[in-house]
CSV table of C-alpha atoms in Angstrom, one decimal:
chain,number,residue,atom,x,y,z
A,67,UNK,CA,-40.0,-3.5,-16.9
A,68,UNK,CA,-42.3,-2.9,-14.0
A,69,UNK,CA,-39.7,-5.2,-12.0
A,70,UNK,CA,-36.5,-3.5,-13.5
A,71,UNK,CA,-38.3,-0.1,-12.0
A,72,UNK,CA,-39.5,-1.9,-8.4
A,73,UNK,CA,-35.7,-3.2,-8.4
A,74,UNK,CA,-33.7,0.0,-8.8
A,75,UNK,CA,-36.4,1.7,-6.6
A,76,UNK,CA,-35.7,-0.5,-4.1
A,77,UNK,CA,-31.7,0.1,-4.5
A,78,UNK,CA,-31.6,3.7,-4.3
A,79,UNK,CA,-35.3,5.2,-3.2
A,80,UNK,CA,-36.5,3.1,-0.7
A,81,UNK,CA,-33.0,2.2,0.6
A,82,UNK,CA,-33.0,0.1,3.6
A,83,UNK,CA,-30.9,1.9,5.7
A,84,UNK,CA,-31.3,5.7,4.5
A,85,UNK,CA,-35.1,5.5,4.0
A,86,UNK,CA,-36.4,2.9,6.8
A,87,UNK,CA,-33.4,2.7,8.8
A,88,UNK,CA,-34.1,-1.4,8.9
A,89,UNK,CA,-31.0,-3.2,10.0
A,90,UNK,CA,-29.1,-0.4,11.9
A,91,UNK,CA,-28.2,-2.3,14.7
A,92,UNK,CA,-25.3,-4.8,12.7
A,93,UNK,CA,-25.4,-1.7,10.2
A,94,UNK,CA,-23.5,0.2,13.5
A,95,UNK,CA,-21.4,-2.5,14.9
A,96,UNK,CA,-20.0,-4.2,11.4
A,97,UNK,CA,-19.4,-0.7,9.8
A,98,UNK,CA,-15.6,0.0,11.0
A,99,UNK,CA,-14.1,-1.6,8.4
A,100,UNK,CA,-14.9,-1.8,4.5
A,101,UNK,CA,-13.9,-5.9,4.5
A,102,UNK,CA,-16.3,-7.1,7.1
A,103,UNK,CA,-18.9,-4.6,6.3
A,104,UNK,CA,-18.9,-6.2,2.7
A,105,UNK,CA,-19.0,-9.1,3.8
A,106,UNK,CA,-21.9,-9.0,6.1
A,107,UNK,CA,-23.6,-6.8,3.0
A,108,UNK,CA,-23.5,-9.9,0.5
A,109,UNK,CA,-24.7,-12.1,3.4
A,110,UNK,CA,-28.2,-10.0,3.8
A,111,UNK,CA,-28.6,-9.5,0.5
A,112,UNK,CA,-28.2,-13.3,-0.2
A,113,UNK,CA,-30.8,-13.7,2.5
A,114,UNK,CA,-33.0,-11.5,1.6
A,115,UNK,CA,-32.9,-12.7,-2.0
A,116,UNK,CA,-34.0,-16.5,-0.4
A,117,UNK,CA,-36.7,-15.2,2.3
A,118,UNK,CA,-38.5,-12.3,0.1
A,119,UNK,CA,-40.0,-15.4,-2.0
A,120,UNK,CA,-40.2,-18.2,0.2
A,121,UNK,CA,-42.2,-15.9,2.3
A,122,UNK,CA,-44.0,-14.5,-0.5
A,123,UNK,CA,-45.4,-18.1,-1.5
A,124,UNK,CA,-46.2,-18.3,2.0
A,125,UNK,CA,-47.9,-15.3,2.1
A,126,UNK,CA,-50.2,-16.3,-1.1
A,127,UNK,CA,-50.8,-19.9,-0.4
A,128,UNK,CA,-51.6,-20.7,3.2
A,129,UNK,CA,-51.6,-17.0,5.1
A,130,UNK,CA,-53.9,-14.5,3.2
A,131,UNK,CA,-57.5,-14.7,3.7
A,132,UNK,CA,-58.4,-17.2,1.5
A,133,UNK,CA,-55.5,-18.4,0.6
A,134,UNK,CA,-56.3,-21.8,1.5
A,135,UNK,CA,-58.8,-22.4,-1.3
A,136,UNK,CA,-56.7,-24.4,-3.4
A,137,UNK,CA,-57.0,-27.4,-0.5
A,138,UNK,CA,-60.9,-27.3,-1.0
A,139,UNK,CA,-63.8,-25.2,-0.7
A,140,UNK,CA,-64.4,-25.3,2.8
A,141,UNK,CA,-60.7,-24.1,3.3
A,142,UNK,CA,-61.5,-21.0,1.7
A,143,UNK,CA,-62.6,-18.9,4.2
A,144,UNK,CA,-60.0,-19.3,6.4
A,145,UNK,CA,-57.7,-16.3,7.4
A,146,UNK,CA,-54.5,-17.1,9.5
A,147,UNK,CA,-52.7,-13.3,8.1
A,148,UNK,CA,-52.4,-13.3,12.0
A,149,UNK,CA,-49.8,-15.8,11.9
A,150,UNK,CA,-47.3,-14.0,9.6
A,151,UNK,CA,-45.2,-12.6,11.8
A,152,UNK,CA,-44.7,-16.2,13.6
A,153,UNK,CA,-44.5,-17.6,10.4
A,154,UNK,CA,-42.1,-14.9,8.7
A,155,UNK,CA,-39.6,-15.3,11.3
A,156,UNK,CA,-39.6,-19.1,11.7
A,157,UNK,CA,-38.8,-18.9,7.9
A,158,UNK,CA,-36.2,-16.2,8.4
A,159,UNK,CA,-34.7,-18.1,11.3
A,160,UNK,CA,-34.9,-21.7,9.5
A,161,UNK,CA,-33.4,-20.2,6.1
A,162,UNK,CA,-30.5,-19.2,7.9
A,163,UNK,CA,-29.2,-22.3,9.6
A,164,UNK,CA,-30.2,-23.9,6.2
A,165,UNK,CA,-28.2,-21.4,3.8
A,166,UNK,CA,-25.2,-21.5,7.1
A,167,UNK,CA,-24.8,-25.5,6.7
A,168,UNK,CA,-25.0,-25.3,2.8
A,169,UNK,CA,-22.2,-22.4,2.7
A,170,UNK,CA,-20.4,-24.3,5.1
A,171,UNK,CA,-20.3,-27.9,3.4
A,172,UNK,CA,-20.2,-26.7,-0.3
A,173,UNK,CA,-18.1,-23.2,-0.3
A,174,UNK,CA,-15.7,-23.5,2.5
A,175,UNK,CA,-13.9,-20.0,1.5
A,176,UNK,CA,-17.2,-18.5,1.6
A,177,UNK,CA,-18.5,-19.9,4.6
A,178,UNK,CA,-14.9,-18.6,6.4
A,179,UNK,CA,-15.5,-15.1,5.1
A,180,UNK,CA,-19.3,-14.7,6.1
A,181,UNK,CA,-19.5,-17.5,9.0
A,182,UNK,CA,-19.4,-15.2,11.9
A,183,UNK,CA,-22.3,-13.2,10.3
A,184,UNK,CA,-24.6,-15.6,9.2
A,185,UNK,CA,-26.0,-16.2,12.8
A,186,UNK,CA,-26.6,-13.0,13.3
A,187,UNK,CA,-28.9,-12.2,10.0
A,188,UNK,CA,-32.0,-13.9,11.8
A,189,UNK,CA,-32.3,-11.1,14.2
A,190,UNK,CA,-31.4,-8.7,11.3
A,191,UNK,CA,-34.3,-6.3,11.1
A,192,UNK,CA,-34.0,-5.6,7.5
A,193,UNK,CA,-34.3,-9.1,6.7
A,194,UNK,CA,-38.1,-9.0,8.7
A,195,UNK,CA,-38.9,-5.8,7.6
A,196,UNK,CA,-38.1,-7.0,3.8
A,197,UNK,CA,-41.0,-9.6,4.5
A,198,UNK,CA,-43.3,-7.2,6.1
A,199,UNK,CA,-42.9,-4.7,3.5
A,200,UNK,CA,-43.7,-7.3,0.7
A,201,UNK,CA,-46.6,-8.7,2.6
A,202,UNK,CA,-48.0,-4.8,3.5
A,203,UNK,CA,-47.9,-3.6,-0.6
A,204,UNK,CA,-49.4,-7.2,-1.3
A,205,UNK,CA,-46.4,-7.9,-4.5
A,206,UNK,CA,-48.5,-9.5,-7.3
A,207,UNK,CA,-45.7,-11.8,-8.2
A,208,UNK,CA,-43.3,-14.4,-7.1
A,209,UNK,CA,-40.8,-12.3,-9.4
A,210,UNK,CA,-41.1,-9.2,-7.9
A,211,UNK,CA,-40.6,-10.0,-4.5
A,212,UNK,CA,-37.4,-11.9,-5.4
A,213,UNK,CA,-36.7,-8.2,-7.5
A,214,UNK,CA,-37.4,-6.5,-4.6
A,215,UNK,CA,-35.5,-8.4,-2.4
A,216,UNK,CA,-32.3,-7.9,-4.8
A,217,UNK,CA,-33.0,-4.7,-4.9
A,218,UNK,CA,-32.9,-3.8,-1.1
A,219,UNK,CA,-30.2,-6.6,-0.4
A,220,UNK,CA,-28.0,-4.1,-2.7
A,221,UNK,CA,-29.1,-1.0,-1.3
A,222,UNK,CA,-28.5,-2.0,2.1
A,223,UNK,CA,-25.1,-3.7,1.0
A,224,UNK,CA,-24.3,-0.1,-0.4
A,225,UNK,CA,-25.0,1.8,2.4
A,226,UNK,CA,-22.8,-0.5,4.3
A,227,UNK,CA,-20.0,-0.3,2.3
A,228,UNK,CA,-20.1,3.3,2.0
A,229,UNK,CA,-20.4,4.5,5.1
A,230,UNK,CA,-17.6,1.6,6.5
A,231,UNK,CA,-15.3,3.5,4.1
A,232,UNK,CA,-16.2,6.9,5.6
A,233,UNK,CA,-15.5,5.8,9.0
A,234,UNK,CA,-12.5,4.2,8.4
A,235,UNK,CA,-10.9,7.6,6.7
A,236,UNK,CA,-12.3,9.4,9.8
A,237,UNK,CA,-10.9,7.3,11.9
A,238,UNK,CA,-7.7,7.7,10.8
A,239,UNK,CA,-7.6,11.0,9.6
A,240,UNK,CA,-10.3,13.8,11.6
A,241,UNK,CA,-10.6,15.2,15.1
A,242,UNK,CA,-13.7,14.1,16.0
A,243,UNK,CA,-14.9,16.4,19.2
A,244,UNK,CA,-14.5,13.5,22.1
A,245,UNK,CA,-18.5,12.7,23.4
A,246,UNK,CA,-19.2,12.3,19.1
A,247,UNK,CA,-16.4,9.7,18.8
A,248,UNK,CA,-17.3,6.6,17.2
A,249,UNK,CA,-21.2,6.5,17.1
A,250,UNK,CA,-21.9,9.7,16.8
A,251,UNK,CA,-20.5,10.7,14.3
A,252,UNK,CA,-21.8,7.6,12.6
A,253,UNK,CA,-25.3,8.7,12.9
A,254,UNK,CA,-24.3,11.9,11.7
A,255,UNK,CA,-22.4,11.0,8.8
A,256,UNK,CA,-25.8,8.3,8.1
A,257,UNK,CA,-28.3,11.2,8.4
A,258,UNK,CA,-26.3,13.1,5.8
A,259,UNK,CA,-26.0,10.3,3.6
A,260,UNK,CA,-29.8,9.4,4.0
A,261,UNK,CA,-30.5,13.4,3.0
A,262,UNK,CA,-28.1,13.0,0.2
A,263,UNK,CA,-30.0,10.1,-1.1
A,264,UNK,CA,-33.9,11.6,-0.9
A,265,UNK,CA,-32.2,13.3,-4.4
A,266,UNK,CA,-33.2,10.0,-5.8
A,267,UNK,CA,-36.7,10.6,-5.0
A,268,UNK,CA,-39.1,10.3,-8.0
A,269,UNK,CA,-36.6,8.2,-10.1
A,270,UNK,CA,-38.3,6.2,-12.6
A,271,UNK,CA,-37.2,4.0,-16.0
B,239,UNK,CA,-30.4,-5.5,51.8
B,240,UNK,CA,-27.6,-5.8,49.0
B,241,UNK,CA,-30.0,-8.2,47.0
B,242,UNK,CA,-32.3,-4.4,47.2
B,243,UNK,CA,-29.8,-2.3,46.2
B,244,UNK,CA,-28.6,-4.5,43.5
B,245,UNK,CA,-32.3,-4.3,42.2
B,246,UNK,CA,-32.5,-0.8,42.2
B,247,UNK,CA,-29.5,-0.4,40.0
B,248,UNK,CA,-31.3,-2.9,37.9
B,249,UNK,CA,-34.0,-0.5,37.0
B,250,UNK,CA,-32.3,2.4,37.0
B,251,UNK,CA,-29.2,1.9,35.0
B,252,UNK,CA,-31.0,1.4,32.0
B,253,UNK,CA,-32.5,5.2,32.3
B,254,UNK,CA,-29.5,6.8,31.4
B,255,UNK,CA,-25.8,5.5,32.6
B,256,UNK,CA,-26.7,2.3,30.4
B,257,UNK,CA,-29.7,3.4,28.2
B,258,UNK,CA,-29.8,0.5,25.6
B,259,UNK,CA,-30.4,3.0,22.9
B,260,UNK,CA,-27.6,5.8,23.4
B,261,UNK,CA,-25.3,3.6,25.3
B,262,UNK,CA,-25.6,0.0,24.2
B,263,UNK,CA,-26.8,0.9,20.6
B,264,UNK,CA,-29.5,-1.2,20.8
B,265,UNK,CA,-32.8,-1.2,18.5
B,266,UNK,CA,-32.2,2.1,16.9
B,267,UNK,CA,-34.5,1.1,13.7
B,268,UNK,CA,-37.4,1.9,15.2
B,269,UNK,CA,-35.7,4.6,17.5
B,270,UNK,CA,-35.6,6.1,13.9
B,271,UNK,CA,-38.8,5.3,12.3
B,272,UNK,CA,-41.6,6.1,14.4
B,273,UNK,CA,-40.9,9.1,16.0
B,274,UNK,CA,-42.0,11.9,13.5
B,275,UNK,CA,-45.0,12.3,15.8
B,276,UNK,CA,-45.1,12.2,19.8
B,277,UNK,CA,-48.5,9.5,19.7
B,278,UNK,CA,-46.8,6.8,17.7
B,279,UNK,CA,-43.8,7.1,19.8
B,280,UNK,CA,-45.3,6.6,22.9
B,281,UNK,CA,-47.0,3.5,21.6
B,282,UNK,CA,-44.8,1.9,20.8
B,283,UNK,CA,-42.6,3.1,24.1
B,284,UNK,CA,-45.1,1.6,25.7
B,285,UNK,CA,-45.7,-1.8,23.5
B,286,UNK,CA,-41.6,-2.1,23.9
B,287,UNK,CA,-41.9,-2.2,27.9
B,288,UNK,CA,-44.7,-4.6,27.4
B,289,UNK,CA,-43.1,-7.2,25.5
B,290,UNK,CA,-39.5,-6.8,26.8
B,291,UNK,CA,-40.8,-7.2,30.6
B,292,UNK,CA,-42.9,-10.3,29.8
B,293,UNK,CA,-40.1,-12.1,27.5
B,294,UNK,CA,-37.6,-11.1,30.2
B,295,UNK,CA,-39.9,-13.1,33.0
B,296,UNK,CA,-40.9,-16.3,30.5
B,297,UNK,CA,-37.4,-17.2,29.5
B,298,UNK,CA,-35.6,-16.1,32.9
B,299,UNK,CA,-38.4,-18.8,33.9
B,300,UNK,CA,-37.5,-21.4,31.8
B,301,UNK,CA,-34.1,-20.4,31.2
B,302,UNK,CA,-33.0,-23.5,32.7
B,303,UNK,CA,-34.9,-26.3,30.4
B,304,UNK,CA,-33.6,-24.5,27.4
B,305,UNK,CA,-31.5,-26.4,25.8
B,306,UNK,CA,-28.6,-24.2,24.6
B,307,UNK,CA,-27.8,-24.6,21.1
B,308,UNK,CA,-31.5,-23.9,20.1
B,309,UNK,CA,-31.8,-21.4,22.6
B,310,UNK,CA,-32.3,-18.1,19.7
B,311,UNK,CA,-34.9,-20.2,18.2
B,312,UNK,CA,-36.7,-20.6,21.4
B,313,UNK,CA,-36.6,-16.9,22.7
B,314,UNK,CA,-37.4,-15.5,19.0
B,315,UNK,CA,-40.5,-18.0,19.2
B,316,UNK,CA,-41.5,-16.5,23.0
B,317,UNK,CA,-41.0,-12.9,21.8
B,318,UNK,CA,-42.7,-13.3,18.3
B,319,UNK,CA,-46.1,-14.9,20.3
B,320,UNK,CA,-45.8,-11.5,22.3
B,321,UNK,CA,-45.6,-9.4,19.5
B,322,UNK,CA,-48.7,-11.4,18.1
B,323,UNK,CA,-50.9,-10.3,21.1
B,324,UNK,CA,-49.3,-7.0,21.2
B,325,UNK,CA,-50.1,-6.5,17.0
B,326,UNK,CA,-53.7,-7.4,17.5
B,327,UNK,CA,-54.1,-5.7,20.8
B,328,UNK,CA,-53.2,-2.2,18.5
B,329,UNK,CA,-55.4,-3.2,15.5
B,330,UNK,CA,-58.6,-3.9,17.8
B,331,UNK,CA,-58.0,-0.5,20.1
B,332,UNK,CA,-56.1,1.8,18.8
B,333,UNK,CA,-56.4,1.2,14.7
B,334,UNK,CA,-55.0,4.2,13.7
B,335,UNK,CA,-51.7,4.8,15.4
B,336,UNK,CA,-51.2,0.8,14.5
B,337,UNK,CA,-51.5,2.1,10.4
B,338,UNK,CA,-49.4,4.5,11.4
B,339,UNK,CA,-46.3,1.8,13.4
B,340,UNK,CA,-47.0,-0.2,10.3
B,341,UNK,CA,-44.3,-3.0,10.1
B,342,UNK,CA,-42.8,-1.5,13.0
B,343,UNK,CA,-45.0,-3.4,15.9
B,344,UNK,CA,-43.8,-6.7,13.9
B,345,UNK,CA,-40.1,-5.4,13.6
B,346,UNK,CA,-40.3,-5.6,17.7
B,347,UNK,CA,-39.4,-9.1,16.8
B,348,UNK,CA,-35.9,-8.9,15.7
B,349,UNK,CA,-35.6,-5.5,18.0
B,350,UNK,CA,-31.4,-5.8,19.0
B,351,UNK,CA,-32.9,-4.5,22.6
B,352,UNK,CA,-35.0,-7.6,22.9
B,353,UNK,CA,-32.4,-10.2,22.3
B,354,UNK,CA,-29.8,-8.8,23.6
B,355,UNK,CA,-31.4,-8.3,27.0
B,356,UNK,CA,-32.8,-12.1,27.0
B,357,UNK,CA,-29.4,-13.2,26.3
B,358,UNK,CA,-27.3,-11.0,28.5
B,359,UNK,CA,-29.8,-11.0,31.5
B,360,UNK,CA,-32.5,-13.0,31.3
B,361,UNK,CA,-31.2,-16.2,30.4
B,362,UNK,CA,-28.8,-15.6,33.9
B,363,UNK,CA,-30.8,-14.0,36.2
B,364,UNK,CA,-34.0,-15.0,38.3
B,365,UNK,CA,-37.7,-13.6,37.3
B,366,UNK,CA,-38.2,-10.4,39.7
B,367,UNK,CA,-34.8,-8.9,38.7
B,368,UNK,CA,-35.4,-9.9,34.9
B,369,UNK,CA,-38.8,-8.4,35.1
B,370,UNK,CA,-36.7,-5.1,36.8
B,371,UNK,CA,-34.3,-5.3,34.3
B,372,UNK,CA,-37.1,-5.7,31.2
B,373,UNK,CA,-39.3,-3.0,32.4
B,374,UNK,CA,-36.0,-0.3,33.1
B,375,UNK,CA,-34.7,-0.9,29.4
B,376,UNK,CA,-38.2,-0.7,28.3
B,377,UNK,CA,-38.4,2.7,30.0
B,378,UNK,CA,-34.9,4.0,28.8
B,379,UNK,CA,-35.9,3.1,25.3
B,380,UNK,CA,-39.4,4.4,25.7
B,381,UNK,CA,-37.3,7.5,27.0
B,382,UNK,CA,-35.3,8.3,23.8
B,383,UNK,CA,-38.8,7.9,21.9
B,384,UNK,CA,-40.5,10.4,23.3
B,385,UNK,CA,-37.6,12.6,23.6
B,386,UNK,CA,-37.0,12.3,19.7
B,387,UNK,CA,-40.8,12.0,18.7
B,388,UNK,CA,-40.8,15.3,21.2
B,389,UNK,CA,-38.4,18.0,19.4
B,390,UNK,CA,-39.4,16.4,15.8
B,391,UNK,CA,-42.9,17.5,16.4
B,392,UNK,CA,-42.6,20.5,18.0
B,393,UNK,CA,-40.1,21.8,15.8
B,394,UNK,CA,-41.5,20.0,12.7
B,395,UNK,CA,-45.3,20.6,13.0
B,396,UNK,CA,-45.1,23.1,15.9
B,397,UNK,CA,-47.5,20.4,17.5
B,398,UNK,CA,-47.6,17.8,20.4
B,399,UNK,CA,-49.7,14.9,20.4
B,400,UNK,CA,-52.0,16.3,17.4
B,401,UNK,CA,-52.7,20.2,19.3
B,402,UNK,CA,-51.0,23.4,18.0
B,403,UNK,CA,-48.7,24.7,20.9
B,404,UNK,CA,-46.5,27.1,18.4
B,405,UNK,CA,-49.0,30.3,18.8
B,406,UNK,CA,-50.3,32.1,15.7
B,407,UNK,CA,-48.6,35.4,16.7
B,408,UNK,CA,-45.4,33.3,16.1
B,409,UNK,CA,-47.0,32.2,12.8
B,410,UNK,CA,-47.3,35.6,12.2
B,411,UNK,CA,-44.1,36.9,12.8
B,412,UNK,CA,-43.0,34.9,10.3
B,413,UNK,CA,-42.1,31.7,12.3
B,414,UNK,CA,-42.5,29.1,9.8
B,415,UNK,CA,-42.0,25.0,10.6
B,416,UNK,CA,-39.2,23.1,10.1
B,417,UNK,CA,-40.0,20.9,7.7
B,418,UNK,CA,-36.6,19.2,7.7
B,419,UNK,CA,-37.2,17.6,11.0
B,420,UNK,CA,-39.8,15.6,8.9
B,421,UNK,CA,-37.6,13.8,7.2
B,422,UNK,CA,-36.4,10.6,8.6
B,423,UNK,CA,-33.0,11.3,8.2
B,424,UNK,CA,-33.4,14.2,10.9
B,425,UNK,CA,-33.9,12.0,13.4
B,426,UNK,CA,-30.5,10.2,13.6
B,427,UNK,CA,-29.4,13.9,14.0
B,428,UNK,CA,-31.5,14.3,17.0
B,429,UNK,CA,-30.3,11.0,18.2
B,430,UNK,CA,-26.8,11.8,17.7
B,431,UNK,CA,-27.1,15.4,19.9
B,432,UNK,CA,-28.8,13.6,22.5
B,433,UNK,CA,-25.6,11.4,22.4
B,434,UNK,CA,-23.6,13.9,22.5
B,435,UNK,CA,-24.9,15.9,26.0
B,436,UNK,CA,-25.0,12.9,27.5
B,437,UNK,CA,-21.4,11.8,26.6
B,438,UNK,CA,-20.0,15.5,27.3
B,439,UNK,CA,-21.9,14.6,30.5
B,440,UNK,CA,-20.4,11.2,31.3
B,441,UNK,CA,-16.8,11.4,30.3
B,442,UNK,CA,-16.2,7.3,31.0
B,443,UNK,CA,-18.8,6.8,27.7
B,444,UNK,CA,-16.6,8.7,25.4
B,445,UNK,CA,-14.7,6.2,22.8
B,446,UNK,CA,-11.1,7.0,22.2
């Protein structure tokens, strides 16, 4: 139940993009068209779903303070935490040439739709900040870090989604004053969206 | 004397005609996170320069034993060490703006600026105009920080830097703070005005 809450929480209150703003960078390049922007959505979210608990187990069994006790009692007081970040994004970085050579021997069709963007995911902030966020609240479980990462994967593959259909209708269809074209009125059309979705704010099952 | 001038443009390029955060759209997370107060923005203005000119100078060093089908590994590896020293540098001095940057100092990691200047410059260029090059983005993102973190305080807590500077006759007169500018979503407005003066500004930015 508690996971169910963390898991739409993560989806619609703590949204990746509307809340934190993690992940803007491909959020503003891969959002002119709904296809791609899907596309690159299900790839993060995939990701996020595989890093969130590798790195969790990480985070538990060799970096916390103490963390190594389970080797042998004079393990216990060691504290490498100042690792993480080294750690977090070798994992990140490893997972996705893993998961890119998997995709691209097993699922051909897959691989051709999301090949182009799987390279790109290990310099995708959200994917980091997924990891940092899990490690800073200290999740008590292996399955609520892999609820959280669902959770955010879909939020942030929302957000893509909807705001890649809003540009493409404006694109086609407004008169956009000139120096707002394109990015602009992207950030605009974000900021609106992010106030739209602090409604959510409180929600609870 | 071309080599000089050719530096120059280096630094200076980033501040405005090719600011990596207005112009490039580079490393807007954090453009968006951190800058509900001035402080925090400068910080990590500041830790941004820092890291971007060092990684520019190691891997415009070695740029040329990289092999280059592992070379992302390699310059995530150089820029996540920095980070490190950068993250602890912050917890042992200043402890309280680095609760405040939370994951943000970490997220300097997989900042768009930082890869994208190691790959476009840095990994082309010698040392001196890498360093150039990483200190002037530094600055022009630094820039849009403080710019942001600037209006959202003053308009959102009528303070800068933690002192009232919105007098209590205004108070008075029935003044009362925006509390809108608070929320983070009011900083992608601020960024998008500051995109558009400078694009009304520089007609050959506009998109058509």
């Amino acid at each position: 139940m508690e996971n169910l809450n963390l898991f739409i929480r993560s989806i619609f209150v703590d949204n990746m993009i509307f809340a934190y703003f993690l992940g803007m960078c491909s959020f503003l390049a891969v959002s002119k068209n709904v296809k791609t922007a899907f596309g690159l959505g299900v790839a993060v979210t995939f990701m996020l779903v595989i890093t969130l608990p590798v790195n969790w187990l990480l985070q538990t069994y060799v970096l916390s303070p103490g963390a190594l006790s389970w080797l042998g009692e004079e393990y216990a007081s060691v504290d490498l935490s100042f690792l993480s970040l080294i750690m977090f994004i070798a994992v990140i970085a490893s997972m996705t040439q893993l998961v890119e050579m998997a995709v691209e021997k097993y699922s051909p069709s897959l691989y051709a739709s999301l090949g182009i963007f799987l390279p790109l995911i290990a310099v995708n902030c959200a994917i980091l900040g997924g990891s940092l966020f899990m490690q800073q609240r200290g999740f008590g479980s292996f399955w609520t870090a892999t609820c959280a990462g669902a959770g955010w994967g879909l939020g942030w593959l929302l957000a893509i989604t909807a705001v890649a259909a809003i540009r493409e209708r404006i694109a086609s269809y407004s008169n956009v004053p000139a120096p707002l074209r394109g990015i602009g009125i992207t950030f605009i059309v974000t900021a609106l969206m992010g106030i739209a979705f602090m409604s959510f704010l409180g929600i609870k099952i | 004397m071309a080599e000089k001038i050719d530096n120059r443009s280096v630094f200076f390029n980033p501040f405005s005609k090719n600011n990596p955060v207005v112009v490039q759209v580079l490393g807007i997370c954090s453009v968006l996170a951190v800058t509900v107060k001035l402080e925090p923005a400068l910080v990590m203005g500041m830790s941004v320069i820092a890291v971007l000119a060092f990684s520019n100078v190691i891997i415009s060093l070695i740029r040329n034993t990289i092999p280059t089908n592992i070379r992302i590994i390699v310059q995530l590896v150089v820029v996540a060490g920095l980070v490190v020293i950068v993250d602890q540098l912050l917890q042992a001095y200043a402890y309280d703006v680095s609760k405040q940057l939370s994951v943000f100092i970490g997220l300097i990691i997989t900042n768009c600026i930082l890869m994208g200047r190691l790959e476009a410059f840095a990994m082309a260029n010698r040392p001196w105009p890498s360093l150039l090059d990483g200190i002037g983005n530094g600055i022009g993102y630094a820039l849009v920080l403080v710019i942001v973190g600037f209006f959202r305080e003053l308009l959102g807590s009528g303070t800068l830097l933690g002192l009232t500077v919105v007098p209590q006759s205004f108070y008075d007169a029935g003044y009362v703070n925006n509390g809108l500018m608070i929320l983070p979503p009011m900083a992608l407005i601020v960024v998008a005005c500051i995109i558009w003066v400078q694009r009304s500004r520089n007609k050959d930015l506009q998109e058509h």
